[in-house]
Short mmCIF file of C-alpha atoms in Angstrom, two decimals:
data_model
loop_
_atom_site.label_atom_id
_atom_site.label_comp_id
_atom_site.label_asym_id
_atom_site.label_seq_id
_atom_site.Cartn_x
_atom_site.Cartn_y
_atom_site.Cartn_z
CA MET A 1 0.00 0.00 0.00
CA LEU A 2 1.37 3.37 -1.03
CA LEU A 3 0.09 6.51 0.73
CA SER A 4 0.98 9.81 -0.95
CA TYR A 5 0.39 13.24 0.63
CA TYR A 6 1.53 16.89 0.69
CA PHE A 7 2.83 17.40 4.21
CA GLY A 8 5.61 19.67 5.30
CA TRP A 9 8.30 18.21 7.52
CA ASN A 10 6.97 20.07 10.57
CA ASP A 11 3.33 19.04 10.10
CA LEU A 12 3.66 15.58 11.63
CA SER A 13 4.19 14.86 15.29
CA PHE A 14 6.52 11.91 14.64
CA HIS A 15 9.07 14.48 13.41
CA GLY A 16 8.82 16.47 16.62
CA SER A 17 5.95 18.88 15.96
CA ASP A 18 3.93 19.63 19.09
CA GLU A 19 1.30 21.60 17.21
CA ILE A 20 -0.63 18.97 15.22
CA PRO A 21 -1.00 15.51 16.83
CA THR A 22 -0.91 12.65 14.31
CA PRO A 23 -1.25 9.56 16.54
CA ASN A 24 -2.22 7.02 13.85
CA ILE A 25 0.57 8.10 11.53
CA ASP A 26 3.01 8.13 14.45
CA ALA A 27 1.98 4.60 15.47
CA LEU A 28 2.92 3.28 12.03
CA ALA A 29 6.12 5.33 11.90
CA PHE A 30 7.35 4.23 15.33
CA ASN A 31 6.60 0.59 14.52
CA GLY A 32 8.40 0.83 11.20
CA VAL A 33 11.38 2.54 9.66
CA VAL A 34 11.29 6.34 9.68
CA LEU A 35 13.06 7.43 6.49
CA ASN A 36 14.87 10.58 7.52
CA ASN A 37 16.88 10.72 4.31
CA LEU A 38 14.39 10.19 1.48
CA TYR A 39 14.33 12.75 -1.34
CA THR A 40 11.69 13.58 -3.94
CA GLN A 41 11.32 16.07 -6.77
CA PRO A 42 10.51 19.70 -5.87
CA VAL A 43 6.97 19.62 -7.37
CA CYS A 44 4.22 17.06 -7.74
CA THR A 45 4.01 15.88 -11.37
CA PRO A 46 7.77 15.18 -11.58
CA SER A 47 7.63 13.31 -8.25
CA ARG A 48 4.83 11.10 -9.53
CA VAL A 49 6.76 10.50 -12.74
CA ALA A 50 9.78 9.37 -10.70
CA LEU A 51 7.61 7.18 -8.47
CA MET A 52 5.77 5.44 -11.28
CA THR A 53 8.72 4.93 -13.65
CA GLY A 54 11.75 4.57 -11.40
CA LYS A 55 13.47 7.17 -13.59
CA TYR A 56 14.67 10.72 -13.12
CA PRO A 57 12.14 13.05 -14.80
CA ILE A 58 14.96 14.76 -16.76
CA LYS A 59 15.18 11.61 -18.90
CA LEU A 60 11.55 11.98 -19.92
CA GLY A 61 11.26 15.75 -20.36
CA MET A 62 9.03 15.91 -17.24
CA GLN A 63 11.35 17.88 -14.93
CA GLY A 64 9.56 21.23 -15.15
CA PRO A 65 6.35 22.61 -13.61
CA PRO A 66 3.26 20.50 -12.89
CA THR A 67 1.06 19.45 -15.79
CA TYR A 68 -1.92 21.80 -16.10
CA GLY A 69 -5.50 20.78 -16.82
CA ALA A 70 -5.55 22.30 -20.32
CA GLU A 71 -2.06 21.13 -21.25
CA PRO A 72 -1.91 18.35 -23.88
CA ASN A 73 0.85 16.52 -22.07
CA GLY A 74 1.42 13.45 -19.94
CA LEU A 75 3.82 10.77 -18.81
CA PRO A 76 5.12 9.24 -22.07
CA LEU A 77 3.22 6.14 -23.13
CA SER A 78 6.51 4.41 -23.85
CA GLU A 79 7.09 4.05 -20.11
CA LYS A 80 6.00 0.99 -18.14
CA LEU A 81 4.62 1.98 -14.75
CA LEU A 82 4.79 0.47 -11.25
CA PRO A 83 1.21 -0.93 -11.30
CA GLU A 84 1.92 -2.68 -14.61
CA TYR A 85 4.91 -4.46 -13.10
CA LEU A 86 2.90 -5.49 -10.04
CA ARG A 87 -0.08 -6.64 -12.10
CA GLU A 88 2.27 -9.04 -13.89
CA LEU A 89 3.01 -10.53 -10.44
CA GLY A 90 -0.69 -11.24 -9.93
CA TYR A 91 -1.65 -8.11 -8.01
CA THR A 92 -4.98 -6.35 -8.13
CA THR A 93 -4.05 -2.69 -8.67
CA ARG A 94 -6.19 0.14 -7.31
CA ALA A 95 -5.68 3.90 -7.60
CA ILE A 96 -7.58 6.30 -5.36
CA GLY A 97 -7.32 10.09 -5.51
CA LYS A 98 -4.94 12.21 -7.51
CA TRP A 99 -3.47 11.18 -10.88
CA HIS A 100 -1.81 14.29 -12.38
CA LEU A 101 0.15 12.39 -15.03
CA GLY A 102 -1.91 13.43 -18.05
CA PHE A 103 -5.41 12.79 -19.38
CA TYR A 104 -5.70 14.75 -22.61
CA LYS A 105 -6.04 11.40 -24.40
CA PRO A 106 -7.72 8.35 -22.80
CA ALA A 107 -4.50 6.38 -23.23
CA TYR A 108 -2.86 8.51 -20.51
CA THR A 109 -5.46 7.83 -17.82
CA PRO A 110 -4.92 5.47 -14.85
CA THR A 111 -6.92 2.46 -16.03
CA ARG A 112 -4.87 2.45 -19.26
CA ARG A 113 -1.58 2.67 -17.33
CA GLY A 114 -1.79 -0.45 -15.22
CA PHE A 115 -4.52 0.21 -12.65
CA ASP A 116 -7.56 -2.08 -12.54
CA SER A 117 -9.63 0.80 -11.20
CA HIS A 118 -9.37 4.50 -10.39
CA PHE A 119 -11.60 6.52 -8.12
CA GLY A 120 -10.40 10.09 -8.08
CA TYR A 121 -9.43 13.06 -10.19
CA TYR A 122 -7.16 13.63 -13.17
CA THR A 123 -5.87 17.17 -12.52
CA GLY A 124 -3.55 18.69 -9.93
CA TYR A 125 -6.12 19.41 -7.22
CA VAL A 126 -9.80 19.96 -6.56
CA SER A 127 -11.74 21.64 -3.79
CA TYR A 128 -12.73 19.40 -0.91
CA TYR A 129 -16.52 19.47 -1.19
CA ASP A 130 -17.41 20.42 -4.76
CA TYR A 131 -14.54 18.64 -6.63
CA ILE A 132 -14.07 21.56 -8.97
CA LEU A 133 -10.80 22.78 -10.43
CA GLN A 134 -10.57 26.40 -11.54
CA ASP A 135 -7.63 27.25 -13.80
CA VAL A 136 -6.88 30.64 -15.34
CA TYR A 137 -5.04 30.63 -18.67
CA GLN A 138 -3.49 33.58 -20.39
CA ASN A 139 -5.40 34.38 -23.60
CA PHE A 140 -8.23 31.96 -22.69
CA GLY A 141 -9.51 33.12 -19.31
CA GLU A 142 -10.81 30.80 -16.61
CA PHE A 143 -11.62 27.15 -17.20
CA GLN A 144 -13.77 25.61 -14.50
CA GLY A 145 -15.03 22.06 -14.21
CA PHE A 146 -15.90 19.09 -12.04
CA ASP A 147 -13.18 16.45 -11.76
CA MET A 148 -14.13 13.23 -10.01
CA ARG A 149 -14.55 9.80 -11.55
CA ARG A 150 -15.17 6.15 -10.98
CA ASN A 151 -13.02 4.87 -13.78
CA ASP A 152 -14.55 6.58 -16.85
CA THR A 153 -17.83 7.61 -15.22
CA ILE A 154 -18.30 11.05 -13.65
CA ALA A 155 -18.98 10.64 -9.91
CA TRP A 156 -21.50 13.44 -9.42
CA ASP A 157 -22.85 11.75 -6.28
CA VAL A 158 -19.82 12.69 -4.14
CA ALA A 159 -20.44 16.44 -4.41
CA GLY A 160 -20.98 17.87 -0.93
CA LYS A 161 -19.05 15.09 0.81
CA TYR A 162 -15.61 15.77 2.29
CA ALA A 163 -12.89 14.48 -0.01
CA THR A 164 -10.68 12.88 2.64
CA ASP A 165 -13.62 10.87 3.95
CA VAL A 166 -14.73 9.93 0.43
CA PHE A 167 -11.32 8.57 -0.54
CA THR A 168 -10.98 6.74 2.78
CA ASP A 169 -14.41 5.15 2.37
CA GLU A 170 -13.35 3.88 -1.05
CA ALA A 171 -10.09 2.46 0.29
CA VAL A 172 -11.89 0.66 3.12
CA ARG A 173 -14.50 -0.71 0.71
CA LEU A 174 -11.90 -2.08 -1.69
CA ILE A 175 -9.93 -3.69 1.14
CA LYS A 176 -13.08 -5.43 2.42
CA GLU A 177 -13.98 -6.67 -1.06
CA GLN A 178 -10.49 -7.84 -2.05
CA PRO A 179 -10.39 -11.63 -2.70
CA ALA A 180 -8.37 -13.30 0.02
CA ASP A 181 -6.36 -15.33 -2.49
CA ARG A 182 -5.08 -12.36 -4.52
CA PRO A 183 -2.55 -9.69 -3.42
CA LEU A 184 -3.50 -6.01 -3.55
CA PHE A 185 -1.53 -2.92 -4.52
CA MET A 186 -3.36 0.22 -3.44
CA TYR A 187 -2.14 3.70 -4.34
CA LEU A 188 -4.02 6.13 -2.07
CA ALA A 189 -3.15 9.69 -3.11
CA HIS A 190 -5.33 12.10 -1.15
CA VAL A 191 -5.94 15.65 -2.31
CA ALA A 192 -5.11 16.63 1.27
CA VAL A 193 -3.38 18.69 2.34
CA HIS A 194 -3.16 20.53 -0.99
CA THR A 195 -5.10 23.76 -1.24
CA GLY A 196 -8.24 24.08 -3.30
CA ASN A 197 -9.50 26.98 -5.39
CA ARG A 198 -9.48 30.69 -4.71
CA GLY A 199 -11.82 31.67 -1.91
CA LYS A 200 -11.78 28.19 -0.38
CA ASN A 201 -8.10 27.40 -0.22
CA LEU A 202 -8.35 25.28 2.92
CA GLU A 203 -11.39 23.22 3.90
CA ALA A 204 -12.20 20.91 6.78
CA PRO A 205 -15.27 20.05 8.85
CA GLN A 206 -15.87 22.76 11.44
CA SER A 207 -15.99 20.17 14.22
CA GLU A 208 -12.41 19.21 13.36
CA ILE A 209 -11.24 22.83 13.12
CA ASN A 210 -12.61 23.47 16.61
CA LYS A 211 -10.09 20.96 18.03
CA PHE A 212 -7.24 23.34 17.20
CA ASN A 213 -8.16 26.55 18.96
CA HIS A 214 -4.63 26.64 20.38
CA ILE A 215 -3.44 27.65 16.88
CA LEU A 216 -3.96 31.39 16.47
CA ASP A 217 -3.60 31.69 12.69
CA PRO A 218 -7.03 30.69 11.25
CA ASN A 219 -5.47 29.32 8.07
CA ARG A 220 -2.98 27.20 9.96
CA ARG A 221 -5.83 26.07 12.22
CA THR A 222 -7.85 24.81 9.27
CA TYR A 223 -4.74 23.23 7.82
CA ALA A 224 -4.22 21.37 11.10
CA ALA A 225 -7.77 20.04 10.87
CA MET A 226 -7.02 18.78 7.36
CA VAL A 227 -3.94 16.98 8.67
CA SER A 228 -6.00 15.52 11.51
CA LYS A 229 -8.56 14.13 9.06
CA LEU A 230 -5.74 12.49 7.13
CA ASP A 231 -4.46 10.94 10.33
CA GLU A 232 -7.95 9.59 10.94
CA SER A 233 -7.89 8.18 7.40
CA VAL A 234 -4.67 6.29 8.11
CA GLY A 235 -6.21 4.81 11.24
CA ARG A 236 -9.31 3.65 9.39
CA VAL A 237 -7.27 2.04 6.60
CA VAL A 238 -5.04 0.18 9.05
CA GLU A 239 -8.12 -1.03 10.95
CA ALA A 240 -9.66 -2.28 7.70
CA LEU A 241 -6.50 -4.20 6.84
CA ALA A 242 -6.49 -5.76 10.31
CA GLU A 243 -10.17 -6.73 10.12
CA LYS A 244 -9.56 -8.32 6.72
CA LYS A 245 -6.70 -10.25 8.37
CA ILE A 246 -4.19 -9.10 5.75
CA LEU A 247 -2.30 -6.52 7.81
CA GLN A 248 0.29 -9.16 8.69
CA ASN A 249 1.09 -9.48 4.96
CA THR A 250 1.03 -5.77 4.16
CA ILE A 251 3.71 -3.19 3.43
CA ILE A 252 2.72 0.46 3.93
CA VAL A 253 4.75 3.31 2.45
CA PHE A 254 3.87 6.79 3.68
CA MET A 255 5.39 9.67 1.75
CA SER A 256 5.05 13.35 0.92
CA ASP A 257 5.50 14.26 -2.76
CA ASN A 258 7.57 17.32 -1.92
CA GLY A 259 7.88 20.04 0.68
CA SER A 260 5.02 22.35 1.49
CA PRO A 261 4.40 25.91 0.32
CA SER A 262 4.57 27.93 3.48
CA PHE A 263 4.07 31.18 5.39
CA ASP A 264 5.83 33.57 7.74
CA SER A 265 4.78 34.59 11.24
CA SER A 266 2.33 37.17 9.86
CA GLY A 267 0.55 34.54 7.78
CA ARG A 268 1.94 35.85 4.50
CA ASN A 269 2.00 33.13 1.86
CA TYR A 270 5.03 32.42 -0.31
CA GLY A 271 3.96 29.63 -2.64
CA SER A 272 2.26 32.02 -5.06
CA ASN A 273 5.63 33.58 -5.92
CA VAL A 274 6.30 30.72 -8.31
CA GLY A 275 2.77 29.78 -9.25
CA VAL A 276 2.53 27.07 -6.59
CA THR A 277 -0.90 26.71 -5.06
CA ALA A 278 -0.19 27.79 -1.52
CA ASN A 279 -1.02 26.21 1.81
CA TRP A 280 -0.01 26.84 5.40
CA GLY A 281 2.20 23.81 5.89
CA SER A 282 5.59 24.02 7.57
CA ASN A 283 8.97 22.55 6.58
CA PHE A 284 10.68 24.12 9.58
CA PRO A 285 13.50 24.00 10.55
CA TYR A 286 14.56 23.32 6.97
CA ARG A 287 15.28 26.09 4.51
CA GLY A 288 12.99 26.62 1.51
CA ILE A 289 9.59 25.41 0.33
CA LYS A 290 8.00 23.44 -2.49
CA ASN A 291 9.50 24.22 -5.91
CA THR A 292 12.99 24.78 -4.46
CA LEU A 293 15.95 22.43 -4.10
CA TRP A 294 16.52 23.34 -0.46
CA GLU A 295 15.84 20.58 2.06
CA GLY A 296 12.42 22.11 2.76
CA GLY A 297 11.45 21.49 -0.86
CA VAL A 298 12.82 18.02 -1.56
CA LYS A 299 13.18 16.19 1.77
CA SER A 300 10.14 13.94 2.19
CA ALA A 301 8.38 13.24 5.48
CA SER A 302 8.12 9.48 5.05
CA PHE A 303 8.37 6.00 6.52
CA ILE A 304 7.82 2.38 5.62
CA TRP A 305 5.97 -0.10 7.80
CA ALA A 306 5.91 -3.89 7.50
CA PRO A 307 5.54 -6.65 10.11
CA GLN A 308 9.25 -7.45 10.00
CA PHE A 309 10.11 -3.81 10.78
CA GLN A 310 7.80 -3.90 13.78
CA GLU A 311 10.24 -6.32 15.42
CA ASN A 312 12.99 -3.69 15.39
CA PRO A 313 11.68 -0.20 14.55
CA ARG A 314 14.27 2.48 13.88
CA VAL A 315 15.07 5.85 12.36
CA SER A 316 16.99 5.36 9.13
CA LYS A 317 19.57 7.70 7.64
CA GLN A 318 19.96 5.53 4.54
CA LEU A 319 20.01 7.74 1.45
CA MET A 320 16.96 7.06 -0.71
CA HIS A 321 15.18 8.67 -3.64
CA ILE A 322 11.58 8.41 -4.77
CA THR A 323 12.75 6.46 -7.85
CA ASP A 324 13.82 3.65 -5.52
CA TRP A 325 10.25 2.65 -4.72
CA LEU A 326 9.59 0.91 -8.04
CA PRO A 327 12.41 -1.66 -7.79
CA THR A 328 12.11 -1.86 -3.99
CA LEU A 329 8.38 -2.62 -3.94
CA TYR A 330 8.70 -4.91 -6.95
CA SER A 331 11.29 -6.93 -5.06
CA ALA A 332 9.25 -6.92 -1.84
CA ALA A 333 6.27 -8.22 -3.85
CA GLY A 334 8.28 -11.22 -4.96
CA GLY A 335 9.62 -9.96 -8.27
CA ASN A 336 13.20 -10.41 -9.39
CA SER A 337 14.58 -6.90 -9.68
CA GLY A 338 17.29 -8.25 -11.96
CA PHE A 339 14.65 -8.54 -14.68
CA LEU A 340 13.76 -4.85 -14.50
CA PRO A 341 15.05 -2.49 -17.21
CA LYS A 342 18.70 -1.59 -16.77
CA ASN A 343 18.07 2.11 -17.43
CA LEU A 344 16.14 2.71 -14.20
CA ASP A 345 17.57 5.28 -11.81
CA GLY A 346 15.99 3.67 -8.76
CA TYR A 347 17.77 1.12 -6.61
CA ASN A 348 16.25 -1.94 -5.01
CA GLN A 349 16.59 -1.00 -1.34
CA TRP A 350 14.49 -3.85 0.09
CA THR A 351 17.42 -5.83 1.46
CA SER A 352 19.06 -2.67 2.79
CA LEU A 353 15.87 -1.77 4.62
CA THR A 354 15.04 -5.20 5.98
CA LEU A 355 18.59 -6.00 7.15
CA ASN A 356 19.54 -2.42 8.06
CA LEU A 357 22.44 -2.43 5.63
CA PRO A 358 24.00 0.67 4.01
CA SER A 359 22.02 2.24 1.20
CA LEU A 360 22.87 1.02 -2.29
CA ARG A 361 23.05 4.59 -3.52
CA ASN A 362 25.38 7.44 -2.65
CA PHE A 363 24.25 9.86 -5.38
CA VAL A 364 20.85 11.52 -5.79
CA LEU A 365 20.07 13.88 -8.63
CA LEU A 366 17.62 16.38 -7.14
CA ASN A 367 16.74 18.04 -10.43
CA ILE A 368 18.02 19.94 -13.43
CA ASP A 369 15.65 22.60 -14.75
CA GLU A 370 17.17 23.93 -17.93
CA LYS A 371 14.53 26.65 -18.29
CA GLN A 372 14.74 28.02 -14.76
CA ARG A 373 18.49 27.37 -14.80
CA TYR A 374 18.89 25.67 -11.46
CA ALA A 375 20.12 22.21 -10.47
CA GLY A 376 21.02 20.17 -7.42
CA ILE A 377 22.73 16.89 -6.60
CA LEU A 378 23.72 14.89 -3.50
CA LYS A 379 26.61 12.57 -2.76
CA ASP A 380 26.51 10.98 0.69
CA ASN A 381 26.30 13.95 3.10
CA TRP A 382 27.36 16.54 0.48
CA LYS A 383 24.84 18.65 -1.42
CA LEU A 384 25.55 20.97 -4.35
CA ILE A 385 23.05 23.58 -5.57
CA VAL A 386 23.51 25.73 -8.67
CA GLY A 387 21.10 28.59 -9.36
CA SER A 388 17.88 29.41 -7.50
CA THR A 389 14.11 29.61 -7.77
CA ALA A 390 12.15 32.88 -8.02
CA ASN A 391 15.32 35.01 -7.86
CA GLY A 392 16.10 33.72 -4.39
CA SER A 393 12.85 34.93 -2.80
CA LEU A 394 12.17 31.42 -1.44
CA ASP A 395 15.56 30.88 0.16
CA GLY A 396 14.48 31.66 3.72
CA PHE A 397 13.17 29.67 6.68
CA PHE A 398 9.38 29.64 6.50
CA GLY A 399 6.58 28.27 8.64
CA ALA A 400 8.13 28.51 12.09
CA THR A 401 5.55 27.37 14.64
CA ARG A 402 5.37 27.63 18.40
CA PRO A 403 4.77 24.49 20.46
CA ARG A 404 1.28 24.69 21.90
CA THR A 405 0.65 21.21 23.24
CA SER A 406 2.63 18.48 24.96
CA TYR A 407 3.21 15.24 23.08
CA ASN A 408 0.76 12.51 24.09
CA ALA A 409 2.58 9.21 23.61
CA SER A 410 -0.32 7.26 25.08
CA ALA A 411 -2.59 8.60 22.33
CA VAL A 412 -0.22 7.02 19.82
CA LEU A 413 -0.25 3.64 21.53
CA TYR A 414 -4.04 3.64 21.87
CA SER A 415 -4.93 5.14 18.50
CA PRO A 416 -6.87 2.88 16.09
CA ALA A 417 -3.65 2.16 14.20
CA GLY A 418 -1.71 1.63 17.43
CA ARG A 419 -4.27 -0.86 18.72
CA ALA A 420 -4.31 -2.74 15.41
CA LEU A 421 -0.52 -3.02 15.46
CA ALA A 422 -0.56 -4.18 19.08
CA ARG A 423 -2.98 -6.99 18.20
CA LEU A 424 -0.79 -7.90 15.25
CA SER A 425 2.31 -7.91 17.43
CA ASN A 426 0.72 -10.48 19.71
CA SER A 427 0.16 -12.78 16.72
CA LEU A 428 3.69 -12.63 15.34
CA PRO A 429 6.10 -15.40 16.33
CA PHE A 430 8.99 -12.97 16.92
CA ALA A 431 6.94 -10.90 19.36
CA ALA A 432 4.64 -13.37 21.07
CA GLY A 433 2.89 -11.69 23.95
CA GLY A 434 4.59 -8.39 23.15
CA SER A 435 3.35 -4.89 22.42
CA PRO A 436 3.98 -2.57 19.45
CA LEU A 437 6.62 -0.75 21.46
CA SER A 438 8.29 -1.71 24.69
CA GLY A 439 6.94 1.45 26.23
CA VAL A 440 6.48 5.16 26.05
CA ARG A 441 10.18 5.69 26.72
CA ASP A 442 11.17 3.87 23.51
CA LEU A 443 8.59 5.80 21.53
CA LEU A 444 9.89 9.12 22.80
CA ALA A 445 13.47 8.09 22.12
CA MET A 446 12.62 7.28 18.51
CA ARG A 447 10.76 10.57 18.15
CA TYR A 448 13.77 12.43 19.50
CA GLU A 449 16.01 10.72 16.96
CA SER A 450 13.72 11.57 14.04
CA THR A 451 13.57 15.28 14.97
CA ILE A 452 15.90 17.66 13.13
CA ARG A 453 17.64 20.25 15.28
CA CYS A 454 19.63 23.20 14.00
CA ASN A 455 19.85 26.94 14.48
CA PRO A 456 18.71 28.54 11.24
CA SER A 457 19.16 32.20 10.50
CA ALA A 458 17.36 34.66 12.76
CA GLU A 459 16.27 36.46 9.57
CA GLY A 460 13.61 33.78 9.04
CA PRO A 461 11.75 34.14 5.74
CA ARG A 462 13.99 37.07 4.81
CA ALA A 463 17.16 34.99 5.12
CA ARG A 464 19.24 35.17 1.99
CA SER A 465 20.95 32.26 0.36
CA PRO A 466 24.53 31.68 1.55
CA CYS A 467 25.45 31.23 -2.12
CA PRO A 468 26.85 34.33 -3.86
CA SER A 469 24.91 35.20 -6.99
CA GLY A 470 25.75 32.87 -9.83
CA GLU A 471 28.04 30.62 -7.77
CA ALA A 472 27.58 27.01 -6.77
CA CYS A 473 26.74 26.27 -3.15
CA LEU A 474 28.05 23.23 -1.25
CA PHE A 475 26.70 22.03 2.09
CA ASP A 476 27.79 19.33 4.50
CA LEU A 477 24.36 18.09 5.58
CA ALA A 478 25.81 15.94 8.36
CA SER A 479 26.92 19.00 10.30
CA ASP A 480 24.65 21.59 8.68
CA PRO A 481 21.24 20.05 7.91
CA CYS A 482 19.60 23.45 7.54
CA GLU A 483 22.00 24.66 4.84
CA THR A 484 23.41 27.77 6.46
CA ASN A 485 27.12 27.45 5.69
CA ASN A 486 28.40 27.34 2.11
CA VAL A 487 31.65 25.33 2.12
CA ALA A 488 32.21 25.22 -1.65
CA LYS A 489 35.53 27.07 -1.46
CA LYS A 490 36.72 25.01 1.49
CA TYR A 491 36.05 21.68 -0.22
CA VAL A 492 36.91 22.46 -3.82
CA THR A 493 37.49 18.82 -4.77
CA VAL A 494 34.04 17.75 -3.55
CA SER A 495 32.40 20.70 -5.33
CA GLY A 496 34.20 19.79 -8.54
CA GLN A 497 33.19 16.15 -8.32
CA LEU A 498 29.52 16.99 -7.84
CA TYR A 499 29.60 19.58 -10.58
CA GLU A 500 31.02 17.01 -12.99
CA ALA A 501 28.22 14.63 -11.99
CA LEU A 502 25.68 17.34 -12.82
CA LYS A 503 27.30 17.80 -16.22
CA TYR A 504 26.99 14.06 -16.83
CA TYR A 505 23.26 14.14 -16.08
CA ARG A 506 22.83 17.30 -18.14
CA ARG A 507 23.94 15.34 -21.20
CA LEU A 508 21.12 12.85 -20.55
CA LEU A 509 18.45 15.55 -20.21
CA VAL A 510 15.46 15.53 -22.55
CA PRO A 511 14.12 19.10 -23.00
CA GLN A 512 10.94 19.87 -21.10
CA THR A 513 7.79 18.83 -22.91
CA ASN A 514 5.39 21.36 -21.40
CA ARG A 515 3.11 22.33 -24.28
CA PRO A 516 0.91 25.32 -25.09
CA PHE A 517 -2.47 25.27 -23.39
CA ASP A 518 -5.30 24.05 -25.59
CA PRO A 519 -8.66 25.89 -25.58
CA ALA A 520 -10.28 22.62 -26.67
CA ALA A 521 -9.74 21.38 -23.11
CA ASN A 522 -12.34 23.80 -21.73
CA PRO A 523 -14.68 21.79 -19.46
CA ALA A 524 -17.59 23.81 -20.86
CA ARG A 525 -17.34 21.54 -23.91
CA PHE A 526 -17.88 18.44 -21.76
CA ASN A 527 -20.83 19.22 -19.52
CA ASN A 528 -18.54 21.30 -17.28
CA THR A 529 -16.23 18.38 -16.46
CA TRP A 530 -12.50 17.97 -17.00
CA SER A 531 -12.29 15.25 -19.63
CA SER A 532 -9.99 13.83 -22.28
CA TRP A 533 -10.42 16.10 -25.28
CA MET A 534 -8.32 14.26 -27.86
CA LEU A 535 -9.57 10.76 -28.57
CA TYR A 536 -6.59 9.68 -30.71
#
């Protein structure tokens, strides 16, 4: 099971936040492997490309901005996707929620790309109750339409129901109906906690919002309620797996696509500076936000849970990239990763994760955007950045929050997910009679280890990049996780090595395929729904 979201690093209590409790998510994280060193792409469509193909988006021309609703573009049909590989292994494949990999032709839609079913939306986001996407296009004006489907049929009946609950209900239903003799791959990609349309950016049930009166900023308060509903969703899904008696044979990957757009202490939003739909998430204490190559943009809040990890939960510093999930999950599902294409960029990390061995990778290409003229790459603890986003206006430390509550470890242990894992623990031979954790002390120790601590610039959102204009910037993330000290001139050899690696990848780059918007995509032509507008 693959759970994909839009959290900032500081939006989850397993990473040390005392503002928004996430007990169900924490229960899974602290019974699994917290992945403190997993990287994604800086924006959503490229991250999904990397996830589904196991390849760097630069090799497919998909490294630029997200795909827009009226853009005749999509993940190339020449690529074989993760669900197609798993279906060959006998898996039922289900997609729920966001697609965002193209739909201008039917051939690009989920049920033609390896999924047996799809319940969700094609575009980048929708509002939480009406499932409408509003896009404004230069020369064409605003396109507005409903975007929610059961496979190829418009799901008008969900209008008025809260999206997080709707997607969770579907996940629970499919788990209950899954034949016991056939394995299931479920890709649950909530719209939460992405923002919706203008005028209703953040939406949650008022009863949930009222639980967060300790948060003064009303936008952040609603955002917290959205996070809380997602946590509830995780609990319900884990309970459903336990009731179906398949939890003991399940792997759960929890991951954020990228960092969050963010805000400063006055509530000012920064995501709109680069056309990113803004929310009030927090990547603190990391520098930067979504659409940047700073840690706040590309470090994913993530973990993996499986019964074997529950025996010895830990915080992992193994270097991983989102491309690794295709070969890793394929191997975990029983496939022979040696039969996968040799041109994948992902590594099969299953053995490294299960045996706690060193990561198979020491390089990660963060991105090369030839139009915006910025790039980034990692080698072990070294990170090189060349260029910047939005003329450096997003280089600061955004989304600082003040602790308002004390951490409730007991709520984690007795959450729906925590209780399900405790029952499972009692049934496993390696933990007969045990509990999901040996006690609150172990839980708190793991939380302490997964929390990032550094002293970022007192300038906050106004902090300037430590990289002189036009020069490369090198950071030692082991000693400087918040990227405050440029050591490029001190470690010239390391800088040169990473720069040469970037040049190598630049030679492999396929130019971005973002295409002119097409007025024929206007939902007004299709009963006010976002639909494929080219049949062939």
